[in-house]
PDB file of C-alpha atoms in Angstrom:
ATOM      1  CA  MET A 487     102.929  49.385 131.583  1.00  0.00           C
ATOM      2  CA  ARG A 488     102.481  47.698 135.013  1.00  0.00           C
ATOM      3  CA  LYS A 489     104.378  50.567 136.619  1.00  0.00           C
ATOM      4  CA  ILE A 490     102.269  53.268 134.997  1.00  0.00           C
ATOM      5  CA  ILE A 491      99.162  51.423 136.128  1.00  0.00           C
ATOM      6  CA  LEU A 492     100.577  51.190 139.656  1.00  0.00           C
ATOM      7  CA  ILE A 493     101.483  54.805 139.584  1.00  0.00           C
ATOM      8  CA  LEU A 494      98.047  55.907 138.521  1.00  0.00           C
ATOM      9  CA  SER A 495      96.595  53.616 141.072  1.00  0.00           C
ATOM     10  CA  VAL A 496      98.431  55.235 143.811  1.00  0.00           C
ATOM     11  CA  PHE A 497      97.885  58.567 142.554  1.00  0.00           C
ATOM     12  CA  MET A 498      94.076  57.958 142.262  1.00  0.00           C
ATOM     13  CA  ALA A 499      93.845  56.511 145.774  1.00  0.00           C
ATOM     14  CA  GLY A 500      95.717  59.423 147.122  1.00  0.00           C
ATOM     15  CA  THR A 501      93.257  61.892 145.357  1.00  0.00           C
ATOM     16  CA  ILE A 502      90.169  60.014 146.665  1.00  0.00           C
ATOM     17  CA  TYR A 503      91.803  60.025 150.163  1.00  0.00           C
ATOM     18  CA  ALA A 504      92.422  63.935 149.819  1.00  0.00           C
ATOM     19  CA  GLN A 505      88.913  64.473 148.665  1.00  0.00           C
ATOM     20  CA  THR A 506      87.490  62.445 151.670  1.00  0.00           C
ATOM     21  CA  ASN A 507      89.600  64.162 154.086  1.00  0.00           C
ATOM     22  CA  THR A 508      88.630  67.703 152.641  1.00  0.00           C
ATOM     23  CA  GLU A 509      84.918  66.552 152.829  1.00  0.00           C
ATOM     24  CA  GLU A 510      85.317  65.445 156.359  1.00  0.00           C
ATOM     25  CA  LEU A 511      87.294  68.715 157.291  1.00  0.00           C
ATOM     26  CA  SER A 512      84.462  70.838 155.803  1.00  0.00           C
ATOM     27  CA  ALA A 513      81.879  68.899 157.623  1.00  0.00           C
ATOM     28  CA  THR A 514      83.900  69.290 161.006  1.00  0.00           C
ATOM     29  CA  ILE A 515      84.449  73.112 160.640  1.00  0.00           C
ATOM     30  CA  ILE A 516      80.844  73.820 159.567  1.00  0.00           C
ATOM     31  CA  ALA A 517      79.412  71.579 162.557  1.00  0.00           C
ATOM     32  CA  LEU A 518      81.689  73.510 164.761  1.00  0.00           C
ATOM     33  CA  GLU A 519      80.306  76.919 163.496  1.00  0.00           C
ATOM     34  CA  LYS A 520      76.770  75.674 163.531  1.00  0.00           C
ATOM     35  CA  ALA A 521      77.120  74.595 167.147  1.00  0.00           C
ATOM     36  CA  ALA A 522      78.425  78.106 168.032  1.00  0.00           C
ATOM     37  CA  LEU A 523      75.590  79.750 166.142  1.00  0.00           C
ATOM     38  CA  GLU A 524      72.915  77.703 167.885  1.00  0.00           C
ATOM     39  CA  LYS A 525      74.352  78.981 171.222  1.00  0.00           C
ATOM     40  CA  TRP A 526      74.635  82.404 170.098  1.00  0.00           C
ATOM     41  CA  ASN A 527      71.056  82.659 168.814  1.00  0.00           C
ATOM     42  CA  GLN A 528      69.870  81.699 172.416  1.00  0.00           C
ATOM     43  CA  GLY A 529      71.896  84.501 173.964  1.00  0.00           C
ATOM     44  CA  ASP A 530      74.814  82.414 174.709  1.00  0.00           C
ATOM     45  CA  PRO A 531      78.188  83.602 173.283  1.00  0.00           C
ATOM     46  CA  SER A 532      80.172  80.743 175.091  1.00  0.00           C
ATOM     47  CA  GLY A 533      80.065  78.700 171.771  1.00  0.00           C
ATOM     48  CA  TYR A 534      82.208  81.396 170.126  1.00  0.00           C
ATOM     49  CA  LEU A 535      84.440  82.079 173.162  1.00  0.00           C
ATOM     50  CA  ASP A 536      85.179  78.473 173.570  1.00  0.00           C
ATOM     51  CA  LEU A 537      86.049  78.187 169.789  1.00  0.00           C
ATOM     52  CA  SER A 538      88.304  81.076 169.819  1.00  0.00           C
ATOM     53  CA  ALA A 539      91.889  80.971 170.281  1.00  0.00           C
ATOM     54  CA  ASP A 540      93.873  83.188 172.814  1.00  0.00           C
ATOM     55  CA  ASP A 541      95.341  85.311 169.992  1.00  0.00           C
ATOM     56  CA  VAL A 542      91.970  85.647 168.066  1.00  0.00           C
ATOM     57  CA  THR A 543      91.421  88.914 166.012  1.00  0.00           C
ATOM     58  CA  TYR A 544      87.808  89.981 165.078  1.00  0.00           C
ATOM     59  CA  PHE A 545      86.210  92.597 163.031  1.00  0.00           C
ATOM     60  CA  ASP A 546      82.628  93.363 162.810  1.00  0.00           C
ATOM     61  CA  PRO A 547      80.760  96.776 161.486  1.00  0.00           C
ATOM     62  CA  SER A 548      80.291  98.080 164.961  1.00  0.00           C
ATOM     63  CA  LEU A 549      84.134  98.365 165.612  1.00  0.00           C
ATOM     64  CA  GLU A 550      86.221 100.965 164.192  1.00  0.00           C
ATOM     65  CA  GLN A 551      89.505  98.867 164.340  1.00  0.00           C
ATOM     66  CA  ARG A 552      90.494  95.228 164.846  1.00  0.00           C
ATOM     67  CA  MET A 553      90.049  93.864 168.138  1.00  0.00           C
ATOM     68  CA  ASP A 554      92.844  91.569 169.433  1.00  0.00           C
ATOM     69  CA  GLY A 555      92.587  88.744 171.994  1.00  0.00           C
ATOM     70  CA  LEU A 556      90.321  86.397 173.559  1.00  0.00           C
ATOM     71  CA  GLU A 557      89.917  88.445 176.733  1.00  0.00           C
ATOM     72  CA  ASN A 558      88.882  91.585 174.690  1.00  0.00           C
ATOM     73  CA  LEU A 559      86.357  89.382 172.697  1.00  0.00           C
ATOM     74  CA  ARG A 560      84.922  88.096 175.941  1.00  0.00           C
ATOM     75  CA  SER A 561      84.438  91.451 177.334  1.00  0.00           C
ATOM     76  CA  TYR A 562      82.806  92.602 173.928  1.00  0.00           C
ATOM     77  CA  TYR A 563      80.430  89.734 173.952  1.00  0.00           C
ATOM     78  CA  GLU A 564      79.457  90.168 177.694  1.00  0.00           C
ATOM     79  CA  PRO A 565      76.399  92.496 176.987  1.00  0.00           C
ATOM     80  CA  ALA A 566      75.136  89.792 174.506  1.00  0.00           C
ATOM     81  CA  LYS A 567      74.443  87.261 177.185  1.00  0.00           C
ATOM     82  CA  GLY A 568      70.785  86.428 177.410  1.00  0.00           C
ATOM     83  CA  ASN A 569      70.025  89.515 175.220  1.00  0.00           C
ATOM     84  CA  ILE A 570      69.911  87.610 171.752  1.00  0.00           C
ATOM     85  CA  SER A 571      67.087  85.395 170.499  1.00  0.00           C
ATOM     86  CA  VAL A 572      67.038  84.418 166.988  1.00  0.00           C
ATOM     87  CA  ASP A 573      63.925  82.348 165.962  1.00  0.00           C
ATOM     88  CA  ARG A 574      65.836  80.597 163.204  1.00  0.00           C
ATOM     89  CA  TYR A 575      68.903  80.934 160.864  1.00  0.00           C
ATOM     90  CA  GLU A 576      70.255  79.910 157.523  1.00  0.00           C
ATOM     91  CA  MET A 577      73.846  79.341 156.917  1.00  0.00           C
ATOM     92  CA  VAL A 578      74.042  80.125 153.119  1.00  0.00           C
ATOM     93  CA  ASN A 579      76.642  78.701 150.754  1.00  0.00           C
ATOM     94  CA  PRO A 580      79.401  77.651 153.290  1.00  0.00           C
ATOM     95  CA  ASN A 581      82.638  76.994 151.980  1.00  0.00           C
ATOM     96  CA  VAL A 582      85.770  75.696 153.585  1.00  0.00           C
ATOM     97  CA  THR A 583      89.083  76.057 152.036  1.00  0.00           C
ATOM     98  CA  ALA A 584      91.965  74.263 154.054  1.00  0.00           C
ATOM     99  CA  VAL A 585      95.762  73.985 153.527  1.00  0.00           C
ATOM    100  CA  ASN A 586      97.954  72.316 156.268  1.00  0.00           C
ATOM    101  CA  GLU A 587      96.660  73.296 159.860  1.00  0.00           C
ATOM    102  CA  MET A 588      94.601  76.256 158.444  1.00  0.00           C
ATOM    103  CA  ALA A 589      91.110  76.387 157.103  1.00  0.00           C
ATOM    104  CA  VAL A 590      88.951  79.246 156.139  1.00  0.00           C
ATOM    105  CA  LEU A 591      85.115  79.158 156.375  1.00  0.00           C
ATOM    106  CA  THR A 592      83.052  81.729 154.305  1.00  0.00           C
ATOM    107  CA  PHE A 593      79.378  81.817 154.210  1.00  0.00           C
ATOM    108  CA  ASN A 594      76.253  84.094 154.486  1.00  0.00           C
ATOM    109  CA  LEU A 595      74.076  84.152 157.467  1.00  0.00           C
ATOM    110  CA  PHE A 596      70.363  85.067 157.317  1.00  0.00           C
ATOM    111  CA  SER A 597      69.000  85.576 160.989  1.00  0.00           C
ATOM    112  CA  TYR A 598      65.326  85.689 161.377  1.00  0.00           C
ATOM    113  CA  ILE A 599      63.667  87.387 164.376  1.00  0.00           C
ATOM    114  CA  GLY A 600      59.941  87.597 163.950  1.00  0.00           C
ATOM    115  CA  ASN A 601      59.296  89.007 160.448  1.00  0.00           C
ATOM    116  CA  ASP A 602      62.664  90.674 160.337  1.00  0.00           C
ATOM    117  CA  VAL A 603      65.984  89.314 158.677  1.00  0.00           C
ATOM    118  CA  SER A 604      69.446  90.393 159.192  1.00  0.00           C
ATOM    119  CA  LYS A 605      72.029  89.426 156.540  1.00  0.00           C
ATOM    120  CA  TRP A 606      75.587  89.010 157.089  1.00  0.00           C
ATOM    121  CA  ASN A 607      78.744  87.806 155.461  1.00  0.00           C
ATOM    122  CA  CYS A 608      81.072  85.853 157.530  1.00  0.00           C
ATOM    123  CA  THR A 609      84.637  84.717 157.304  1.00  0.00           C
ATOM    124  CA  GLU A 610      86.194  82.571 160.042  1.00  0.00           C
ATOM    125  CA  VAL A 611      89.725  81.363 159.920  1.00  0.00           C
ATOM    126  CA  TYR A 612      90.355  78.247 161.847  1.00  0.00           C
ATOM    127  CA  ARG A 613      93.640  76.749 163.044  1.00  0.00           C
ATOM    128  CA  LEU A 614      94.460  73.258 164.071  1.00  0.00           C
ATOM    129  CA  GLU A 615      95.961  73.471 167.712  1.00  0.00           C
ATOM    130  CA  CYS A 616      98.595  71.160 169.135  1.00  0.00           C
ATOM    131  CA  ASP A 617      95.901  69.342 170.998  1.00  0.00           C
ATOM    132  CA  GLY A 618      93.869  68.532 167.945  1.00  0.00           C
ATOM    133  CA  GLN A 619      91.108  70.969 168.203  1.00  0.00           C
ATOM    134  CA  TRP A 620      90.277  73.630 165.711  1.00  0.00           C
ATOM    135  CA  LYS A 621      90.174  77.052 167.025  1.00  0.00           C
ATOM    136  CA  ILE A 622      89.078  80.398 165.377  1.00  0.00           C
ATOM    137  CA  VAL A 623      91.955  82.873 165.051  1.00  0.00           C
ATOM    138  CA  HIS A 624      90.188  85.372 163.034  1.00  0.00           C
ATOM    139  CA  THR A 625      86.615  86.477 162.607  1.00  0.00           C
ATOM    140  CA  HIS A 626      85.304  89.066 160.105  1.00  0.00           C
ATOM    141  CA  TRP A 627      81.358  89.859 159.940  1.00  0.00           C
ATOM    142  CA  SER A 628      80.186  92.378 157.578  1.00  0.00           C
ATOM    143  CA  ASN A 629      76.648  93.326 156.444  1.00  0.00           C
ATOM    144  CA  ILE A 630      75.348  92.171 153.145  1.00  0.00           C
ATOM    145  CA  GLN A 631      74.543  95.288 151.283  1.00  0.00           C
ATOM    146  CA  PRO A 632      71.020  95.805 150.403  1.00  0.00           C
ATOM    147  CA  ASP A 633      69.809  95.336 146.814  1.00  0.00           C
ATOM    148  CA  THR A 634      69.626  98.871 145.128  1.00  0.00           C
ATOM    149  CA  LYS A 635      67.671  97.749 141.998  1.00  0.00           C
TER     150      LYS A 635
END
């Protein structure tokens, strides 16, 4: 009986630790994304560029195909510098799913500029690098389809 109680205690402690780690990881990933969004909303793409790995891949609705590599992303973002000004944003329903050294963040983004709102779906794949930093290795943006009802 003691053996069973000991095994259950160790299992429960491991489960609580894993849940805490998952919650901490989710908070970390979401904080990284929000910090990049804050900069982006002020016309500064450096937050996302600093977060992106050299081998990042990228999709958004204005591209006909996947973009590969940080240098290509840097060139793509160059025209955005100083030309974006978002009044406020909402990161809606963020969710982080993680395994080993990978984490996937999905969320909806509502960006408000005056009375207009831009609605997006976003998926970010993060990888834990050798130096202990989380980097984006894949980004996918798509427009949220309008309600047709």
